[in-house]
């Protein structure tokens, strides 16, 4: 098996942790030798692809493979609720729950859509800073109480309390939430189901988890090497989650935290996501802005432009491996667990409705009814 992200295979009795990604794909459509992804060392990766070409499917393949690899633990950020099938690989789907103290005081005004230099923004900032100083079990209710007692004009206090009340309604803040490290302590996939969670709340969860995994490795609180797999990653850059994701991209290698960002909008990702990635998996792209972002990944060791080498079939991808300075066309293997990202079809709904019609009703239809139901040919 050719292993992406691994320069050389060390001679040893037991094989190094590897994720089976798929097979080489020849120009005539035939498949060749197996191809894998190194899971022994930390990596930064991106998975690109327009809708329906297999981006989320590939992320699920990586999660399955990481679940089988020793010494690592995958955590999947699932904004659309399509990764629940990983339960079949021994995974669990977790409702997002983070401690309010996992978001720094300086980030709270931005999280709530407040100007930190405004009256309400300043009240929130101060309330969080005061409440979390030396304390861990702090609820949003505690923060709201602090804001109401702040030495500030009444309208600023009321606005701050109202915004904190909104944060409580998101349902993601829990003073007694388990430490982030518990998401990655046993090697089985953990899926953070963010479907239906408000955008700001989802960003808070991603920031807390990304930073929490990094800090857990720095502090020695997590033995396994965590892999954070983020679907629809473009939604989490440029906001509250941005600093934590950038930390993993630029400094995650030292403590051993990997980050893989999947998106159908590569052009919406910051340049650092591509420049820091040592592994790029690209399904079909057509938008000019997205192709321009792909061009940023072109290295001096590659001949020709990447856009001209993109495959067109679903499940096919161009893989750029910075470790071996090579690019390959691959066919991603089939998932072993159910994939929830397939688009629904109206024809399936029609078939289900037809099957649900009582047989007696259909047999009682007269010739004229049958003719009407068939319609023009």
CSV table of C-alpha atoms in Angstrom, one decimal, residues 56-353:
chain,number,residue,atom,x,y,z
A,56,UNK,CA,-18.4,14.4,3.2
A,57,UNK,CA,-18.2,10.8,2.2
A,58,UNK,CA,-14.4,11.0,2.1
A,59,UNK,CA,-14.4,12.6,5.5
A,60,UNK,CA,-16.4,9.6,6.8
A,61,UNK,CA,-13.9,7.2,5.2
A,62,UNK,CA,-11.1,9.0,7.1
A,63,UNK,CA,-13.1,8.7,10.4
A,64,UNK,CA,-13.7,5.0,9.8
A,65,UNK,CA,-10.0,4.4,9.2
A,66,UNK,CA,-8.9,6.4,12.2
A,67,UNK,CA,-11.3,4.4,14.4
A,68,UNK,CA,-9.3,1.3,13.4
A,69,UNK,CA,-5.9,2.9,13.9
A,70,UNK,CA,-4.0,2.5,17.1
A,71,UNK,CA,-3.1,5.5,19.2
A,72,UNK,CA,-5.4,8.1,17.6
A,73,UNK,CA,-8.9,9.3,18.1
A,74,UNK,CA,-11.2,11.0,15.6
A,75,UNK,CA,-13.6,13.8,16.5
A,76,UNK,CA,-16.0,14.8,13.8
A,77,UNK,CA,-17.7,18.2,13.6
A,78,UNK,CA,-21.1,17.5,11.9
A,79,UNK,CA,-23.0,20.6,11.0
A,80,UNK,CA,-25.5,18.8,8.8
A,81,UNK,CA,-26.2,15.7,10.8
A,82,UNK,CA,-24.9,13.2,8.2
A,83,UNK,CA,-22.2,11.3,10.2
A,84,UNK,CA,-24.5,9.4,12.5
A,85,UNK,CA,-23.7,6.2,10.7
A,86,UNK,CA,-20.3,6.1,12.4
A,87,UNK,CA,-22.1,4.5,15.3
A,88,UNK,CA,-21.7,1.3,13.3
A,89,UNK,CA,-17.9,1.7,13.7
A,90,UNK,CA,-18.3,1.9,17.5
A,91,UNK,CA,-18.7,5.6,17.5
A,92,UNK,CA,-21.1,7.8,19.4
A,93,UNK,CA,-23.1,10.9,18.5
A,94,UNK,CA,-22.7,13.5,21.2
A,95,UNK,CA,-24.9,16.5,21.8
A,96,UNK,CA,-22.7,19.6,21.9
A,97,UNK,CA,-22.0,20.8,25.5
A,98,UNK,CA,-19.2,23.1,26.5
A,99,UNK,CA,-18.4,25.1,29.6
A,100,UNK,CA,-18.9,28.8,29.4
A,101,UNK,CA,-15.3,29.2,30.7
A,102,UNK,CA,-14.0,27.5,27.5
A,103,UNK,CA,-14.7,30.7,25.6
A,104,UNK,CA,-12.3,33.6,26.6
A,105,UNK,CA,-13.9,36.7,28.0
A,106,UNK,CA,-12.5,38.8,25.1
A,107,UNK,CA,-14.4,36.5,22.6
A,108,UNK,CA,-17.8,36.7,24.3
A,109,UNK,CA,-18.9,40.1,22.8
A,110,UNK,CA,-18.1,38.9,19.3
A,111,UNK,CA,-19.9,35.6,20.0
A,112,UNK,CA,-23.0,37.6,21.0
A,113,UNK,CA,-22.8,40.0,18.1
A,114,UNK,CA,-21.8,42.9,20.3
A,115,UNK,CA,-19.1,45.6,19.8
A,116,UNK,CA,-16.6,45.0,22.6
A,117,UNK,CA,-16.1,48.8,22.8
A,118,UNK,CA,-19.9,49.4,23.3
A,119,UNK,CA,-21.6,49.6,26.6
A,120,UNK,CA,-23.3,46.2,26.4
A,121,UNK,CA,-20.2,44.6,24.9
A,122,UNK,CA,-18.0,46.0,27.7
A,123,UNK,CA,-20.5,44.7,30.4
A,124,UNK,CA,-20.4,41.2,28.9
A,125,UNK,CA,-16.7,41.2,28.7
A,126,UNK,CA,-16.2,42.3,32.3
A,127,UNK,CA,-18.9,40.0,33.6
A,128,UNK,CA,-17.3,36.9,32.0
A,129,UNK,CA,-13.8,38.0,33.1
A,130,UNK,CA,-14.9,38.5,36.7
A,131,UNK,CA,-17.1,35.3,36.9
A,132,UNK,CA,-14.5,33.0,35.4
A,133,UNK,CA,-11.5,34.3,37.4
A,134,UNK,CA,-10.3,31.2,39.3
A,135,UNK,CA,-13.6,29.3,38.8
A,136,UNK,CA,-14.5,26.5,36.5
A,137,UNK,CA,-18.2,25.7,37.2
A,138,UNK,CA,-19.7,28.9,35.9
A,139,UNK,CA,-23.1,28.9,34.2
A,140,UNK,CA,-24.5,31.5,31.7
A,141,UNK,CA,-27.0,32.3,34.5
A,142,UNK,CA,-24.0,33.3,36.7
A,143,UNK,CA,-22.8,35.5,33.9
A,144,UNK,CA,-26.2,37.2,33.4
A,145,UNK,CA,-26.3,37.8,37.2
A,146,UNK,CA,-22.9,39.5,37.1
A,147,UNK,CA,-24.0,41.6,34.1
A,148,UNK,CA,-27.1,42.8,36.0
A,149,UNK,CA,-25.0,43.9,38.9
A,150,UNK,CA,-22.3,45.7,36.8
A,151,UNK,CA,-21.4,49.3,37.4
A,152,UNK,CA,-22.8,50.5,34.1
A,153,UNK,CA,-25.9,52.4,32.8
A,154,UNK,CA,-29.1,50.5,33.1
A,155,UNK,CA,-29.7,50.2,29.3
A,156,UNK,CA,-26.2,48.6,28.9
A,157,UNK,CA,-26.9,46.1,31.7
A,158,UNK,CA,-30.3,45.2,30.2
A,159,UNK,CA,-28.8,44.7,26.7
A,160,UNK,CA,-26.0,42.6,28.1
A,161,UNK,CA,-28.5,40.4,30.1
A,162,UNK,CA,-30.7,39.9,27.1
A,163,UNK,CA,-27.8,38.8,24.9
A,164,UNK,CA,-26.6,36.4,27.6
A,165,UNK,CA,-30.2,35.1,27.9
A,166,UNK,CA,-30.1,34.4,24.2
A,167,UNK,CA,-26.8,32.5,24.7
A,168,UNK,CA,-28.4,30.3,27.3
A,169,UNK,CA,-31.3,29.5,24.9
A,170,UNK,CA,-28.8,27.9,22.5
A,171,UNK,CA,-28.5,24.9,24.8
A,172,UNK,CA,-24.8,24.3,24.3
A,173,UNK,CA,-23.4,25.9,27.5
A,174,UNK,CA,-23.3,23.7,30.6
A,175,UNK,CA,-21.3,24.5,33.7
A,176,UNK,CA,-20.8,20.8,34.4
A,177,UNK,CA,-19.9,19.7,30.9
A,178,UNK,CA,-17.3,17.0,30.6
A,179,UNK,CA,-13.8,18.1,29.7
A,180,UNK,CA,-13.1,18.3,25.9
A,181,UNK,CA,-10.4,15.7,26.3
A,182,UNK,CA,-13.1,13.1,27.1
A,183,UNK,CA,-14.2,13.3,23.5
A,184,UNK,CA,-11.0,11.7,22.4
A,185,UNK,CA,-9.9,9.4,25.2
A,186,UNK,CA,-10.9,6.0,23.9
A,187,UNK,CA,-10.2,6.0,20.2
A,188,UNK,CA,-13.7,5.5,19.0
A,189,UNK,CA,-15.2,8.2,16.7
A,190,UNK,CA,-17.1,11.0,18.4
A,191,UNK,CA,-19.5,12.9,16.3
A,192,UNK,CA,-20.5,16.4,17.4
A,193,UNK,CA,-24.0,16.8,16.0
A,194,UNK,CA,-24.5,20.5,15.3
A,195,UNK,CA,-27.5,20.1,12.9
A,196,UNK,CA,-30.0,22.8,13.9
A,197,UNK,CA,-27.6,24.5,16.3
A,198,UNK,CA,-27.5,28.3,15.7
A,199,UNK,CA,-24.4,29.5,13.8
A,200,UNK,CA,-22.9,31.4,16.7
A,201,UNK,CA,-23.4,28.5,19.1
A,202,UNK,CA,-21.8,26.0,16.6
A,203,UNK,CA,-18.8,28.4,16.3
A,204,UNK,CA,-18.5,28.4,20.1
A,205,UNK,CA,-18.5,24.6,20.2
A,206,UNK,CA,-15.9,24.3,17.5
A,207,UNK,CA,-13.6,26.9,19.2
A,208,UNK,CA,-13.9,25.1,22.5
A,209,UNK,CA,-13.3,21.7,21.1
A,210,UNK,CA,-10.3,22.7,18.9
A,211,UNK,CA,-8.6,24.6,21.6
A,212,UNK,CA,-9.5,22.0,24.3
A,213,UNK,CA,-7.9,19.2,22.3
A,214,UNK,CA,-4.8,21.3,21.8
A,215,UNK,CA,-4.5,22.3,25.5
A,216,UNK,CA,-5.2,18.7,26.6
A,217,UNK,CA,-2.2,17.5,24.6
A,218,UNK,CA,0.0,20.4,25.8
A,219,UNK,CA,-1.0,19.6,29.4
A,220,UNK,CA,-0.5,15.9,29.1
A,221,UNK,CA,-4.2,15.2,29.8
A,222,UNK,CA,-4.7,13.2,26.6
A,223,UNK,CA,-2.6,10.2,25.6
A,224,UNK,CA,-4.0,9.6,22.1
A,225,UNK,CA,-3.3,11.8,19.1
A,226,UNK,CA,-6.7,13.5,18.3
A,227,UNK,CA,-7.8,14.2,14.7
A,228,UNK,CA,-10.4,16.9,14.4
A,229,UNK,CA,-12.4,16.5,11.2
A,230,UNK,CA,-14.5,19.5,10.4
A,231,UNK,CA,-17.2,19.3,7.7
A,232,UNK,CA,-18.4,22.6,6.1
A,233,UNK,CA,-15.3,24.1,7.5
A,234,UNK,CA,-15.7,27.4,5.7
A,235,UNK,CA,-18.5,28.3,8.1
A,236,UNK,CA,-16.1,28.3,11.0
A,237,UNK,CA,-13.3,30.5,9.7
A,238,UNK,CA,-13.5,34.3,10.1
A,239,UNK,CA,-15.5,34.2,13.3
A,240,UNK,CA,-15.3,33.0,16.9
A,241,UNK,CA,-13.8,29.6,16.0
A,242,UNK,CA,-11.2,31.0,13.7
A,243,UNK,CA,-8.3,31.5,16.2
A,244,UNK,CA,-8.5,28.0,17.6
A,245,UNK,CA,-8.6,26.4,14.1
A,246,UNK,CA,-5.6,28.5,13.0
A,247,UNK,CA,-3.7,27.4,16.1
A,248,UNK,CA,-4.2,23.8,15.0
A,249,UNK,CA,-3.1,24.6,11.4
A,250,UNK,CA,0.0,26.4,12.4
A,251,UNK,CA,1.0,24.8,15.8
A,252,UNK,CA,-0.9,21.6,16.1
A,253,UNK,CA,2.0,19.4,14.9
A,254,UNK,CA,4.1,19.9,18.0
A,255,UNK,CA,1.5,18.6,20.5
A,256,UNK,CA,0.2,16.0,18.0
A,257,UNK,CA,-3.2,17.4,17.0
A,258,UNK,CA,-4.4,16.9,13.4
A,259,UNK,CA,-7.0,19.0,11.6
A,260,UNK,CA,-8.8,18.1,8.4
A,261,UNK,CA,-11.1,20.7,6.9
A,262,UNK,CA,-13.7,19.7,4.4
A,263,UNK,CA,-15.6,22.2,2.3
A,264,UNK,CA,-17.5,22.7,-0.9
A,265,UNK,CA,-16.3,26.4,-0.9
A,266,UNK,CA,-12.5,26.3,-0.9
A,267,UNK,CA,-12.5,30.0,-1.9
A,268,UNK,CA,-14.1,30.8,1.5
A,269,UNK,CA,-11.2,29.3,3.4
A,270,UNK,CA,-8.3,31.4,4.5
A,271,UNK,CA,-5.1,31.0,2.6
A,272,UNK,CA,-3.4,29.5,5.7
A,273,UNK,CA,-5.7,26.5,5.5
A,274,UNK,CA,-4.2,25.6,2.1
A,275,UNK,CA,-0.6,26.7,2.7
A,276,UNK,CA,-0.3,24.8,6.0
A,277,UNK,CA,-1.9,21.6,4.6
A,278,UNK,CA,0.4,18.7,3.9
A,279,UNK,CA,-2.4,16.6,2.5
A,280,UNK,CA,-5.0,17.8,0.0
A,281,UNK,CA,-7.8,15.7,-1.3
A,282,UNK,CA,-9.8,17.4,-4.1
A,283,UNK,CA,-12.9,16.2,-5.8
A,284,UNK,CA,-14.5,18.1,-8.7
A,285,UNK,CA,-14.5,21.9,-8.6
A,286,UNK,CA,-15.9,24.3,-11.2
A,287,UNK,CA,-16.2,27.8,-9.6
A,288,UNK,CA,-13.4,30.1,-10.6
A,289,UNK,CA,-12.8,31.3,-7.0
A,290,UNK,CA,-12.5,27.8,-5.7
A,291,UNK,CA,-10.1,26.8,-8.5
A,292,UNK,CA,-8.0,29.9,-7.7
A,293,UNK,CA,-7.7,28.7,-4.1
A,294,UNK,CA,-6.7,25.3,-5.4
A,295,UNK,CA,-3.9,27.0,-7.4
A,296,UNK,CA,-2.4,28.2,-4.2
A,297,UNK,CA,-1.6,24.5,-3.4
A,298,UNK,CA,0.5,24.1,-6.5
A,299,UNK,CA,4.1,23.5,-5.4
A,300,UNK,CA,7.3,23.7,-7.4
A,301,UNK,CA,7.5,19.9,-7.5
A,302,UNK,CA,4.2,19.6,-9.4
A,303,UNK,CA,4.1,19.7,-13.2
A,304,UNK,CA,1.1,21.4,-14.8
A,305,UNK,CA,-1.8,23.1,-13.1
A,306,UNK,CA,-3.9,21.1,-10.6
A,307,UNK,CA,-7.2,22.3,-12.0
A,308,UNK,CA,-6.6,20.5,-15.3
A,309,UNK,CA,-6.0,17.2,-13.5
A,310,UNK,CA,-9.2,17.2,-11.4
A,311,UNK,CA,-11.3,14.0,-12.0
A,312,UNK,CA,-15.0,14.4,-12.9
A,313,UNK,CA,-16.6,11.3,-11.4
A,314,UNK,CA,-18.2,11.1,-8.0
A,315,UNK,CA,-15.9,9.5,-5.5
A,316,UNK,CA,-12.8,10.3,-7.5
A,317,UNK,CA,-10.2,12.7,-6.2
A,318,UNK,CA,-6.9,14.3,-6.9
A,319,UNK,CA,-4.6,13.9,-3.9
A,320,UNK,CA,-1.5,16.1,-3.3
A,321,UNK,CA,0.9,14.6,-0.8
A,322,UNK,CA,3.5,17.1,0.4
A,323,UNK,CA,5.5,14.5,2.3
A,324,UNK,CA,6.4,12.6,-0.9
A,325,UNK,CA,6.0,15.6,-3.2
A,326,UNK,CA,3.6,13.8,-5.5
A,327,UNK,CA,0.0,14.0,-6.8
A,328,UNK,CA,-2.2,11.0,-7.6
A,329,UNK,CA,-5.7,10.4,-8.9
A,330,UNK,CA,-7.6,8.0,-6.6
A,331,UNK,CA,-10.9,6.4,-6.2
A,332,UNK,CA,-12.1,6.6,-2.6
A,333,UNK,CA,-13.1,3.3,-1.2
A,334,UNK,CA,-16.7,2.4,-0.2
A,335,UNK,CA,-17.8,3.3,3.3
A,336,UNK,CA,-18.4,0.4,5.8
A,337,UNK,CA,-20.8,2.5,7.8
A,338,UNK,CA,-24.0,4.2,6.5
A,339,UNK,CA,-23.5,7.6,4.9
A,340,UNK,CA,-26.1,10.2,5.6
A,341,UNK,CA,-25.0,12.8,3.1
A,342,UNK,CA,-26.9,11.5,0.0
A,343,UNK,CA,-29.4,13.8,-1.5
A,344,UNK,CA,-33.1,12.7,-1.2
A,345,UNK,CA,-35.0,12.0,-4.4
A,346,UNK,CA,-38.5,13.0,-5.3
A,347,UNK,CA,-38.8,9.7,-7.1
A,348,UNK,CA,-38.2,7.8,-3.9
A,349,UNK,CA,-41.0,9.8,-2.2
A,350,UNK,CA,-43.3,8.9,-5.0
A,351,UNK,CA,-42.4,5.2,-4.8
A,352,UNK,CA,-42.9,5.2,-1.1
A,353,UNK,CA,-46.3,6.8,-1.4
